[in-house]
């Protein structure tokens, strides 16, 4: 049997559809494509972030604008067009649901496709998950149980609102070292 080579893999990847991907058609609140200071501010506003976080995001954005993408040896790819991307999208929904019957059926179907239906999560023990759809956390499991053990488990947006000093203490040293992409 012939040896499977890197060239074989390249041909396979060029001609094969990604078999694990899918698209969920749910009503979303999506920002226009492109990235600029207005979009950065709008994201921060939509996430109800404090001014210090908006300022950090803007400073990170300005530093990112000055960066040049590195040229990697023996790695060739089409450079991304960062102005052709929407940087915020979230399922349109109520802030809190009274029951699963109120949740968009397409969103529940997405959870099933991923093998993490809400019903299964309720039955699991010892597994904590933060489920993110597009740009927002839509479900965090076992938050109360972990909290009783002194563990904070939540989306970064919640952490910024509920534990701002903790976030500042962790992120500020990273920010000062110019770890930019994580903060946009």
C-alpha positions as a Markdown table, in Angstrom:
| # | Residue | x | y | z |
|---|---|---|---|---|
| 1 | Unk | 0.0 | 0.0 | 0.0 |
| 2 | Unk | 1.5 | 3.4 | -1.0 |
| 3 | Unk | 2.4 | 5.8 | 1.8 |
| 4 | Unk | 0.0 | 8.7 | 2.5 |
| 5 | Unk | 2.0 | 11.9 | 1.8 |
| 6 | Unk | 1.7 | 15.5 | 2.6 |
| 7 | Unk | 0.7 | 16.1 | -1.0 |
| 8 | Unk | -2.1 | 13.6 | -0.7 |
| 9 | Unk | -3.4 | 15.4 | 2.4 |
| 10 | Unk | -3.2 | 18.8 | 0.5 |
| 11 | Unk | -5.2 | 17.4 | -2.4 |
| 12 | Unk | -7.8 | 15.9 | 0.0 |
| 13 | Unk | -8.2 | 19.1 | 1.9 |
| 14 | Unk | -8.6 | 21.2 | -1.3 |
| 15 | Unk | -11.3 | 18.9 | -2.7 |
| 16 | Unk | -13.3 | 17.8 | 0.4 |
| 17 | Unk | -16.1 | 19.7 | 2.1 |
| 18 | Unk | -15.7 | 20.2 | 5.8 |
| 19 | Unk | -17.9 | 17.5 | 7.2 |
| 20 | Unk | -18.4 | 18.8 | 10.7 |
| 21 | Unk | -19.6 | 22.3 | 9.9 |
| 22 | Unk | -23.1 | 23.6 | 9.7 |
| 23 | Unk | -25.1 | 26.8 | 9.5 |
| 24 | Unk | -27.8 | 27.8 | 12.0 |
| 25 | Unk | -30.4 | 30.1 | 10.5 |
| 26 | Unk | -31.6 | 32.2 | 13.5 |
| 27 | Unk | -32.5 | 35.8 | 13.7 |
| 28 | Unk | -29.4 | 37.7 | 14.7 |
| 29 | Unk | -28.3 | 41.2 | 15.6 |
| 30 | Unk | -25.2 | 41.6 | 13.4 |
| 31 | Unk | -23.0 | 44.6 | 13.0 |
| 32 | Unk | -21.9 | 45.8 | 9.6 |
| 33 | Unk | -18.7 | 44.4 | 8.2 |
| 34 | Unk | -15.5 | 46.3 | 8.9 |
| 35 | Unk | -13.5 | 47.3 | 12.0 |
| 36 | Unk | -12.9 | 50.8 | 13.2 |
| 37 | Unk | -13.1 | 52.8 | 16.4 |
| 38 | Unk | -16.9 | 53.2 | 16.0 |
| 39 | Unk | -17.4 | 49.4 | 15.8 |
| 40 | Unk | -15.1 | 48.9 | 18.8 |
| 41 | Unk | -17.1 | 51.4 | 20.8 |
| 42 | Unk | -20.4 | 49.8 | 19.6 |
| 43 | Unk | -19.3 | 46.4 | 20.7 |
| 44 | Unk | -18.3 | 47.7 | 24.1 |
| 45 | Unk | -21.6 | 49.5 | 24.4 |
| 46 | Unk | -23.6 | 46.5 | 23.4 |
| 47 | Unk | -21.9 | 44.4 | 26.0 |
| 48 | Unk | -22.6 | 47.1 | 28.6 |
| 49 | Unk | -18.9 | 47.4 | 29.5 |
| 50 | Unk | -17.5 | 50.0 | 31.7 |
| 51 | Unk | -15.5 | 52.9 | 30.3 |
| 52 | Unk | -12.1 | 51.4 | 31.3 |
| 53 | Unk | -12.8 | 48.3 | 29.2 |
| 54 | Unk | -13.8 | 50.5 | 26.2 |
| 55 | Unk | -10.6 | 52.4 | 26.6 |
| 56 | Unk | -8.6 | 49.2 | 26.7 |
| 57 | Unk | -10.3 | 48.0 | 23.6 |
| 58 | Unk | -9.7 | 51.2 | 21.7 |
| 59 | Unk | -6.0 | 51.3 | 22.8 |
| 60 | Unk | -5.6 | 47.7 | 21.6 |
| 61 | Unk | -7.3 | 48.5 | 18.3 |
| 62 | Unk | -5.0 | 51.4 | 17.7 |
| 63 | Unk | -2.0 | 49.3 | 18.4 |
| 64 | Unk | -3.4 | 46.5 | 16.1 |
| 65 | Unk | -3.8 | 49.0 | 13.3 |
| 66 | Unk | -0.1 | 49.7 | 13.4 |
| 67 | Unk | 0.9 | 46.1 | 13.3 |
| 68 | Unk | 2.2 | 44.3 | 10.2 |
| 69 | Unk | 1.3 | 40.7 | 9.7 |
| 70 | Unk | 4.4 | 38.6 | 9.9 |
| 71 | Unk | 5.7 | 36.7 | 6.9 |
| 72 | Unk | 6.1 | 33.0 | 7.8 |
| 73 | Unk | 8.7 | 30.8 | 6.2 |
| 74 | Unk | 7.2 | 28.2 | 4.0 |
| 75 | Unk | 3.6 | 29.1 | 4.9 |
| 76 | Unk | 1.6 | 30.6 | 2.1 |
| 77 | Unk | -2.0 | 31.6 | 2.5 |
| 78 | Unk | -4.4 | 34.3 | 1.3 |
| 79 | Unk | -4.1 | 37.2 | 3.8 |
| 80 | Unk | -7.4 | 37.9 | 5.6 |
| 81 | Unk | -9.3 | 41.0 | 4.7 |
| 82 | Unk | -10.1 | 42.3 | 8.2 |
| 83 | Unk | -12.5 | 44.8 | 6.7 |
| 84 | Unk | -14.6 | 42.1 | 5.2 |
| 85 | Unk | -15.6 | 40.6 | 8.6 |
| 86 | Unk | -18.5 | 41.4 | 10.9 |
| 87 | Unk | -17.1 | 41.6 | 14.5 |
| 88 | Unk | -20.3 | 41.2 | 16.4 |
| 89 | Unk | -23.3 | 39.0 | 16.0 |
| 90 | Unk | -25.7 | 37.7 | 18.6 |
| 91 | Unk | -29.0 | 35.8 | 18.4 |
| 92 | Unk | -31.9 | 38.1 | 19.0 |
| 93 | Unk | -33.5 | 37.0 | 22.2 |
| 94 | Unk | -35.0 | 38.0 | 25.4 |
| 95 | Unk | -32.6 | 38.6 | 28.3 |
| 96 | Unk | -33.9 | 35.7 | 30.2 |
| 97 | Unk | -36.2 | 32.8 | 29.2 |
| 98 | Unk | -38.9 | 31.4 | 31.5 |
| 99 | Unk | -38.7 | 28.0 | 29.9 |
| 100 | Unk | -37.1 | 26.2 | 27.0 |
| 101 | Unk | -40.3 | 26.6 | 25.0 |
| 102 | Unk | -39.4 | 30.3 | 24.6 |
| 103 | Unk | -35.9 | 29.6 | 23.1 |
| 104 | Unk | -35.6 | 29.7 | 19.3 |
| 105 | Unk | -36.0 | 26.1 | 18.0 |
| 106 | Unk | -33.1 | 26.6 | 15.6 |
| 107 | Unk | -30.8 | 27.5 | 18.6 |
| 108 | Unk | -31.9 | 24.4 | 20.4 |
| 109 | Unk | -31.3 | 22.3 | 17.3 |
| 110 | Unk | -27.8 | 23.8 | 17.2 |
| 111 | Unk | -27.2 | 22.5 | 20.7 |
| 112 | Unk | -28.4 | 19.1 | 19.6 |
| 113 | Unk | -26.1 | 19.1 | 16.6 |
| 114 | Unk | -23.2 | 19.9 | 18.9 |
| 115 | Unk | -24.3 | 17.1 | 21.2 |
| 116 | Unk | -24.8 | 19.5 | 24.1 |
| 117 | Unk | -28.6 | 19.9 | 24.4 |
| 118 | Unk | -29.8 | 21.9 | 27.3 |
| 119 | Unk | -31.7 | 18.9 | 28.7 |
| 120 | Unk | -28.5 | 16.8 | 28.6 |
| 121 | Unk | -26.5 | 19.6 | 30.3 |
| 122 | Unk | -29.0 | 19.6 | 33.2 |
| 123 | Unk | -28.4 | 15.9 | 33.7 |
| 124 | Unk | -24.7 | 16.0 | 33.5 |
| 125 | Unk | -22.7 | 16.2 | 36.7 |
| 126 | Unk | -19.2 | 17.6 | 37.1 |
| 127 | Unk | -19.1 | 19.2 | 33.6 |
| 128 | Unk | -19.3 | 23.0 | 33.3 |
| 129 | Unk | -19.8 | 24.6 | 29.9 |
| 130 | Unk | -20.0 | 28.2 | 28.5 |
| 131 | Unk | -21.9 | 28.0 | 25.3 |
| 132 | Unk | -21.1 | 30.8 | 22.8 |
| 133 | Unk | -23.1 | 31.5 | 19.7 |
| 134 | Unk | -21.6 | 34.1 | 17.4 |
| 135 | Unk | -20.3 | 36.8 | 19.7 |
| 136 | Unk | -22.2 | 36.1 | 23.0 |
| 137 | Unk | -22.4 | 33.5 | 25.8 |
| 138 | Unk | -25.9 | 32.1 | 25.6 |
| 139 | Unk | -25.7 | 29.5 | 28.4 |
| 140 | Unk | -23.3 | 28.8 | 31.3 |
| 141 | Unk | -23.9 | 25.6 | 33.2 |
| 142 | Unk | -23.1 | 24.8 | 36.8 |
| 143 | Unk | -22.4 | 28.4 | 37.7 |
| 144 | Unk | -24.1 | 28.2 | 41.1 |
| 145 | Unk | -22.5 | 24.8 | 42.0 |
| 146 | Unk | -19.0 | 26.1 | 41.1 |
| 147 | Unk | -19.7 | 29.4 | 42.9 |
| 148 | Unk | -20.5 | 27.5 | 46.1 |
| 149 | Unk | -16.9 | 26.1 | 45.8 |
| 150 | Unk | -15.4 | 29.5 | 45.3 |
| 151 | Unk | -15.0 | 29.1 | 41.6 |
| 152 | Unk | -16.0 | 31.9 | 39.3 |
| 153 | Unk | -17.2 | 30.5 | 35.9 |
| 154 | Unk | -18.8 | 32.9 | 33.6 |
| 155 | Unk | -18.4 | 34.7 | 30.3 |
| 156 | Unk | -15.9 | 37.5 | 30.1 |
| 157 | Unk | -18.7 | 40.0 | 29.6 |
| 158 | Unk | -20.3 | 38.8 | 32.9 |
| 159 | Unk | -17.0 | 38.9 | 34.7 |
| 160 | Unk | -16.4 | 42.5 | 33.6 |
| 161 | Unk | -19.7 | 43.5 | 35.0 |
| 162 | Unk | -19.7 | 41.4 | 38.2 |
| 163 | Unk | -16.0 | 41.2 | 39.1 |
| 164 | Unk | -14.3 | 44.3 | 37.4 |
| 165 | Unk | -11.4 | 44.5 | 39.8 |
| 166 | Unk | -10.5 | 40.8 | 39.3 |
| 167 | Unk | -10.6 | 41.3 | 35.5 |
| 168 | Unk | -8.5 | 44.4 | 35.7 |
| 169 | Unk | -5.9 | 42.6 | 37.9 |
| 170 | Unk | -5.6 | 39.7 | 35.5 |
| 171 | Unk | -5.9 | 41.6 | 32.2 |
| 172 | Unk | -3.9 | 44.7 | 32.9 |
| 173 | Unk | -0.5 | 43.0 | 33.0 |
| 174 | Unk | -1.4 | 41.3 | 29.7 |
| 175 | Unk | -2.6 | 44.5 | 28.2 |
| 176 | Unk | 0.6 | 46.3 | 29.2 |
| 177 | Unk | 2.6 | 43.6 | 27.5 |
| 178 | Unk | 0.6 | 44.4 | 24.3 |
| 179 | Unk | -1.2 | 41.1 | 24.0 |
| 180 | Unk | -3.6 | 42.8 | 21.6 |
| 181 | Unk | -5.8 | 40.4 | 19.7 |
| 182 | Unk | -7.3 | 38.9 | 22.9 |
| 183 | Unk | -8.6 | 42.3 | 23.9 |
| 184 | Unk | -10.3 | 43.4 | 20.8 |
